[in-house]
PDB file of C-alpha atoms in Angstrom:
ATOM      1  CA  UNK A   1      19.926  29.291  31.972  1.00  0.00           C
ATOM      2  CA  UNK A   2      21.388  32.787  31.411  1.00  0.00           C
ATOM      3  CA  UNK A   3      25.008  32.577  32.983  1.00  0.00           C
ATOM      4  CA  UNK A   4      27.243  35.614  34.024  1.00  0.00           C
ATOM      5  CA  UNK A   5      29.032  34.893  30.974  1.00  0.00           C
ATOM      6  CA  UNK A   6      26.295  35.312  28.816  1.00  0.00           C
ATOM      7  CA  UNK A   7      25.383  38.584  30.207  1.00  0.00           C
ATOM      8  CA  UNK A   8      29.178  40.202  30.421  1.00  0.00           C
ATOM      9  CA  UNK A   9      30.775  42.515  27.868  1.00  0.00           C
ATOM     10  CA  UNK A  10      33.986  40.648  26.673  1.00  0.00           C
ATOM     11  CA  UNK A  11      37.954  41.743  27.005  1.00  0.00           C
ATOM     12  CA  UNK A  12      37.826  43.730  30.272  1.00  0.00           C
ATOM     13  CA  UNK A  13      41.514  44.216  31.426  1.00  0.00           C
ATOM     14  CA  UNK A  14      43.427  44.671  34.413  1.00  0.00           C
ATOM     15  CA  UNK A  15      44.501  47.844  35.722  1.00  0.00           C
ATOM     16  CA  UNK A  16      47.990  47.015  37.396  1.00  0.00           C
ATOM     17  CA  UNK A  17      47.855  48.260  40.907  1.00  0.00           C
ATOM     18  CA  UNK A  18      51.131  50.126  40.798  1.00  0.00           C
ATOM     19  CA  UNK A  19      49.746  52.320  37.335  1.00  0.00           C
ATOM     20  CA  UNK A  20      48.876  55.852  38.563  1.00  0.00           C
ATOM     21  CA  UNK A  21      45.412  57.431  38.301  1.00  0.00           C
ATOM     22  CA  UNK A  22      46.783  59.663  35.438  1.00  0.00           C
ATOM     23  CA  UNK A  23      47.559  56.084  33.457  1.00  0.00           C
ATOM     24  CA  UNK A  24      44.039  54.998  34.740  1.00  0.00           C
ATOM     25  CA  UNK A  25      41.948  57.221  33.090  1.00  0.00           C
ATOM     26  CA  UNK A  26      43.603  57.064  29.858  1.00  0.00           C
ATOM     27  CA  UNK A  27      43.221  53.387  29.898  1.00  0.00           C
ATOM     28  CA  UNK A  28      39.560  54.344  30.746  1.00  0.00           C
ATOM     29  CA  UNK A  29      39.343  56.692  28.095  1.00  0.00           C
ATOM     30  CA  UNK A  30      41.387  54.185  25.539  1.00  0.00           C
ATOM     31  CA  UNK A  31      38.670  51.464  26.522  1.00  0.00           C
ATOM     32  CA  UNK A  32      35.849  53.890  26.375  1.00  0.00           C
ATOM     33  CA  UNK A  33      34.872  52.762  30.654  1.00  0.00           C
ATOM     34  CA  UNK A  34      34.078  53.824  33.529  1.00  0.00           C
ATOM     35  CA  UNK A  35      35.673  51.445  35.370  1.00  0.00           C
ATOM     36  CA  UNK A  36      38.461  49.021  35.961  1.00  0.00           C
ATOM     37  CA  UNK A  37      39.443  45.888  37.643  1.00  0.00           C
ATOM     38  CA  UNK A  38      42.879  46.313  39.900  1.00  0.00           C
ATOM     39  CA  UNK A  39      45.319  43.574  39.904  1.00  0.00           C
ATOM     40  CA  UNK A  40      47.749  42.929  42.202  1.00  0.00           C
ATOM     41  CA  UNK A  41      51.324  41.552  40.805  1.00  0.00           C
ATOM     42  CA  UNK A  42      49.728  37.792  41.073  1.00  0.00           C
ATOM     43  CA  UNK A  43      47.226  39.161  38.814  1.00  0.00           C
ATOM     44  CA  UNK A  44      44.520  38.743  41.704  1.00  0.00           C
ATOM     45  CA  UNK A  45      41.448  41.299  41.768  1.00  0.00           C
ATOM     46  CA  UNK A  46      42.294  43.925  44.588  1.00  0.00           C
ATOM     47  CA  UNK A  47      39.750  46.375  43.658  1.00  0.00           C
ATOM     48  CA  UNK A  48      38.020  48.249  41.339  1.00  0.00           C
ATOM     49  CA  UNK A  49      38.643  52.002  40.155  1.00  0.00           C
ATOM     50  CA  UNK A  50      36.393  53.910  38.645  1.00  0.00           C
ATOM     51  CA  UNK A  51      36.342  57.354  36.828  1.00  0.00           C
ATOM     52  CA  UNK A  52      34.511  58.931  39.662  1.00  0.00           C
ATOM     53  CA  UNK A  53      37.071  57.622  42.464  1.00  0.00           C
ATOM     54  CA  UNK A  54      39.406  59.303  40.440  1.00  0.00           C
ATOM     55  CA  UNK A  55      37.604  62.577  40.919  1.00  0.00           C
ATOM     56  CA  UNK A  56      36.435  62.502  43.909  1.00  0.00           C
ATOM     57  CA  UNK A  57      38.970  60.851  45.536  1.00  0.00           C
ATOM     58  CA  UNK A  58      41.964  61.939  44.107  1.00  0.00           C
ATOM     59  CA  UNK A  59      41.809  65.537  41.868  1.00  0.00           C
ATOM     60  CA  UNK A  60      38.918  67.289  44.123  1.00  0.00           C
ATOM     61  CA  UNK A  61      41.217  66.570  47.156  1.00  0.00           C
ATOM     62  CA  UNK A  62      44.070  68.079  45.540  1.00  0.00           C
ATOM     63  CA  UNK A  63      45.902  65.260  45.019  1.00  0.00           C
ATOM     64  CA  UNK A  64      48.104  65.003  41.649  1.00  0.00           C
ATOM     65  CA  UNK A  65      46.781  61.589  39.535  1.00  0.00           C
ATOM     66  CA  UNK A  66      50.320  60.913  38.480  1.00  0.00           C
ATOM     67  CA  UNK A  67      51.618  60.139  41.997  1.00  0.00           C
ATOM     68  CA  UNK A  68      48.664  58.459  43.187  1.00  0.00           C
ATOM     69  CA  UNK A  69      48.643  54.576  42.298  1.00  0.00           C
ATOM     70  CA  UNK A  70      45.539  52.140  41.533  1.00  0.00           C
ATOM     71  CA  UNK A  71      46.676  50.372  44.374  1.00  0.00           C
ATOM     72  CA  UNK A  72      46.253  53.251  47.126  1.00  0.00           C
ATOM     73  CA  UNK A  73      42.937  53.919  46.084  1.00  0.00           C
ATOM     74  CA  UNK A  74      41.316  50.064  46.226  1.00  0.00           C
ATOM     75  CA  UNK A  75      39.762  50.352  49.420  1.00  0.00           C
ATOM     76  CA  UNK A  76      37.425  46.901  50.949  1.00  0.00           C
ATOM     77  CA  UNK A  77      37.143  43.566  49.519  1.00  0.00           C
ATOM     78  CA  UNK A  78      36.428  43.626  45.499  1.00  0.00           C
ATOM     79  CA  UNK A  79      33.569  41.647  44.552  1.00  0.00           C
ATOM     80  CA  UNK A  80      33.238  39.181  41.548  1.00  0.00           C
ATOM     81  CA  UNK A  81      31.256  36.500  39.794  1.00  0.00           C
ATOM     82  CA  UNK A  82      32.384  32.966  38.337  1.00  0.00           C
ATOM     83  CA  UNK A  83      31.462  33.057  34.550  1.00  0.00           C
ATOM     84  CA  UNK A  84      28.984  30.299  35.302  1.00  0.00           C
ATOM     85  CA  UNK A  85      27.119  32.117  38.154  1.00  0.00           C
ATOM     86  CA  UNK A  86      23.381  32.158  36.695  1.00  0.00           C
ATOM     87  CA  UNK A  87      21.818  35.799  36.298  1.00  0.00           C
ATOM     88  CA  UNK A  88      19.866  35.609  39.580  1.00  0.00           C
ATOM     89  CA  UNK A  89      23.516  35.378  41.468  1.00  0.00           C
ATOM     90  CA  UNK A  90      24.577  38.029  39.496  1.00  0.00           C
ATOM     91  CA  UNK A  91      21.713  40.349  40.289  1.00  0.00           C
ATOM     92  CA  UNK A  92      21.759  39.097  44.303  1.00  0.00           C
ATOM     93  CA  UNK A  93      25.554  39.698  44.047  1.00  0.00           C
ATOM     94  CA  UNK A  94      25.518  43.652  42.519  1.00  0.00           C
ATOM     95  CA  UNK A  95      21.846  44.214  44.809  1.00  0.00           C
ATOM     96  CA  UNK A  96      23.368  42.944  47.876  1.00  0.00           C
ATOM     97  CA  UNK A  97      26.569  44.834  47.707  1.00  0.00           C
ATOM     98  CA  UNK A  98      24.983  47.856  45.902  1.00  0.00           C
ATOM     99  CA  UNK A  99      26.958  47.700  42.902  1.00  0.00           C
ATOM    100  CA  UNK A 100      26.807  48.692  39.457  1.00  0.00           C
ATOM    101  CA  UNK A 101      30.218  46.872  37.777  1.00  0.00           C
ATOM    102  CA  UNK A 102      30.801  43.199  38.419  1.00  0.00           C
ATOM    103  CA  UNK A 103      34.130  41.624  37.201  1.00  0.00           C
ATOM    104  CA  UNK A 104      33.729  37.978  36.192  1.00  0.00           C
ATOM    105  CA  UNK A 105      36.399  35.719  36.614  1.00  0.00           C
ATOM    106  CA  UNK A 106      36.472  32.234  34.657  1.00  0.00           C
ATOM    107  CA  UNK A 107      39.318  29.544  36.045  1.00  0.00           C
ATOM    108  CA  UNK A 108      41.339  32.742  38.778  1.00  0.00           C
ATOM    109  CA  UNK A 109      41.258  34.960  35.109  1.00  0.00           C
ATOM    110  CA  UNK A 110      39.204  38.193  34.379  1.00  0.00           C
ATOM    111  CA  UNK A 111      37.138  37.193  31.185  1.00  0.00           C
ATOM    112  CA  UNK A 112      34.649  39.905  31.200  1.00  0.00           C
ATOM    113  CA  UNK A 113      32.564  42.832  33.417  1.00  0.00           C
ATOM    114  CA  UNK A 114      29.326  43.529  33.744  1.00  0.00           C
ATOM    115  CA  UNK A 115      27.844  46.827  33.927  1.00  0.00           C
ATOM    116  CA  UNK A 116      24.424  48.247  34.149  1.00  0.00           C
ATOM    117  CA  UNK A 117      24.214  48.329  30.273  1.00  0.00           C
ATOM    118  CA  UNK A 118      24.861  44.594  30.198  1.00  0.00           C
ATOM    119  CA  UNK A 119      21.888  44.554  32.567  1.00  0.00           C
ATOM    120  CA  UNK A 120      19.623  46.402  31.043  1.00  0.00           C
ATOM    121  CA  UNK A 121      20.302  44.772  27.562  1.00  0.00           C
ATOM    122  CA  UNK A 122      20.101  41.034  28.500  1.00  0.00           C
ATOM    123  CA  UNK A 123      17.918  40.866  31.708  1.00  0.00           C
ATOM    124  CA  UNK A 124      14.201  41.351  31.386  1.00  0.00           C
ATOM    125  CA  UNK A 125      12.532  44.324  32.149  1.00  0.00           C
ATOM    126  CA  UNK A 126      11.240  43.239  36.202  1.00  0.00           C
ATOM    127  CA  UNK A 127      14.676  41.724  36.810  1.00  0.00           C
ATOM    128  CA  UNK A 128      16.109  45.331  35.903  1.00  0.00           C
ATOM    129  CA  UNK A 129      13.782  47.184  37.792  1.00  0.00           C
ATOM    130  CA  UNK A 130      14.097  45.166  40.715  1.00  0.00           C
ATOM    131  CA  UNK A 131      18.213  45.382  40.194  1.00  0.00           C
ATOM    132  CA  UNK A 132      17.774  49.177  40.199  1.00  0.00           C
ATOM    133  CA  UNK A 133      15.829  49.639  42.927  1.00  0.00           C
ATOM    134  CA  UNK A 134      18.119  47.869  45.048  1.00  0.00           C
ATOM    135  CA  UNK A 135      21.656  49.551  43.757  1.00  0.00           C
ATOM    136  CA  UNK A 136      19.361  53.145  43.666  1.00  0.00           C
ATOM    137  CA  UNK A 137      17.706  52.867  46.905  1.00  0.00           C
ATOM    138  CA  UNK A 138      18.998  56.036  48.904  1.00  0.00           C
ATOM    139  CA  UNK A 139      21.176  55.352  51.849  1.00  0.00           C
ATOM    140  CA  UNK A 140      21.156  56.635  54.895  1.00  0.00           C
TER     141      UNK A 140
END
């Protein structure tokens, strides 16, 4: 059985809610991501920021990136997957919720993410079509 685990890209690490967007993205660019997993001060998952939140949601509203926190922009409830979810969960998890980064989480710790390389590279070709057709599917 292929876990979540198997499938994840190692050494993810928490982006401390109270870091600003400008710290953000060079931790982004630093870790060569897109994205990153916000922790509150219990090191909990709050959200997830990515580099197009910061964009779109911060600079092309005119807002400066060094006075806007992690923590302001993690908006909903953050989804995750225990590192011994099987692959299925992991694609009903990211198809259900439309997703394309999935932060697994191994005894209340971040161990890994999984993105839609990890996907593509360890998944077999229907499972990855099926996966993209779900996240893809145009909404309304």
């Amino acid at each position: 059985m292929t876990t979540a685990k198997d499938i994840m890209h190692p050494g993810a690490e928490w982006l401390p809610a109270h870091e600003t967007l400008d710290r953000a993205a060079q931790m982004m660019r630093d870790l060569d991501v897109g994205a990153l997993p916000i922790a509150d001060e219990n090191e909990r998952l709050c959200g997830i920021l990515t580099d197009r939140d910061i964009v779109v949601g911060c600079v092309a509203r005119g807002h400066d990136p060094a006075r806007i926190t992690a923590g302001e922009m993690a908006k909903g409830t953050p989804r995750w997957i225990d590192a011994n979810a099987d692959a299925e969960e992991v694609l009903r998890e990211m198809k259900e919720h439309r997703i394309r980064r999935l932060p697994v989480i191994e005894n209340k710790r971040l161990v890994g993410m999984i993105s839609e390389a990890d996907i593509a590279r360890h998944l077999s070709d229907a499972q990855v079509a099926g996966w993209a057709e779900k996240v893809y599917e145009h909404r309304r």
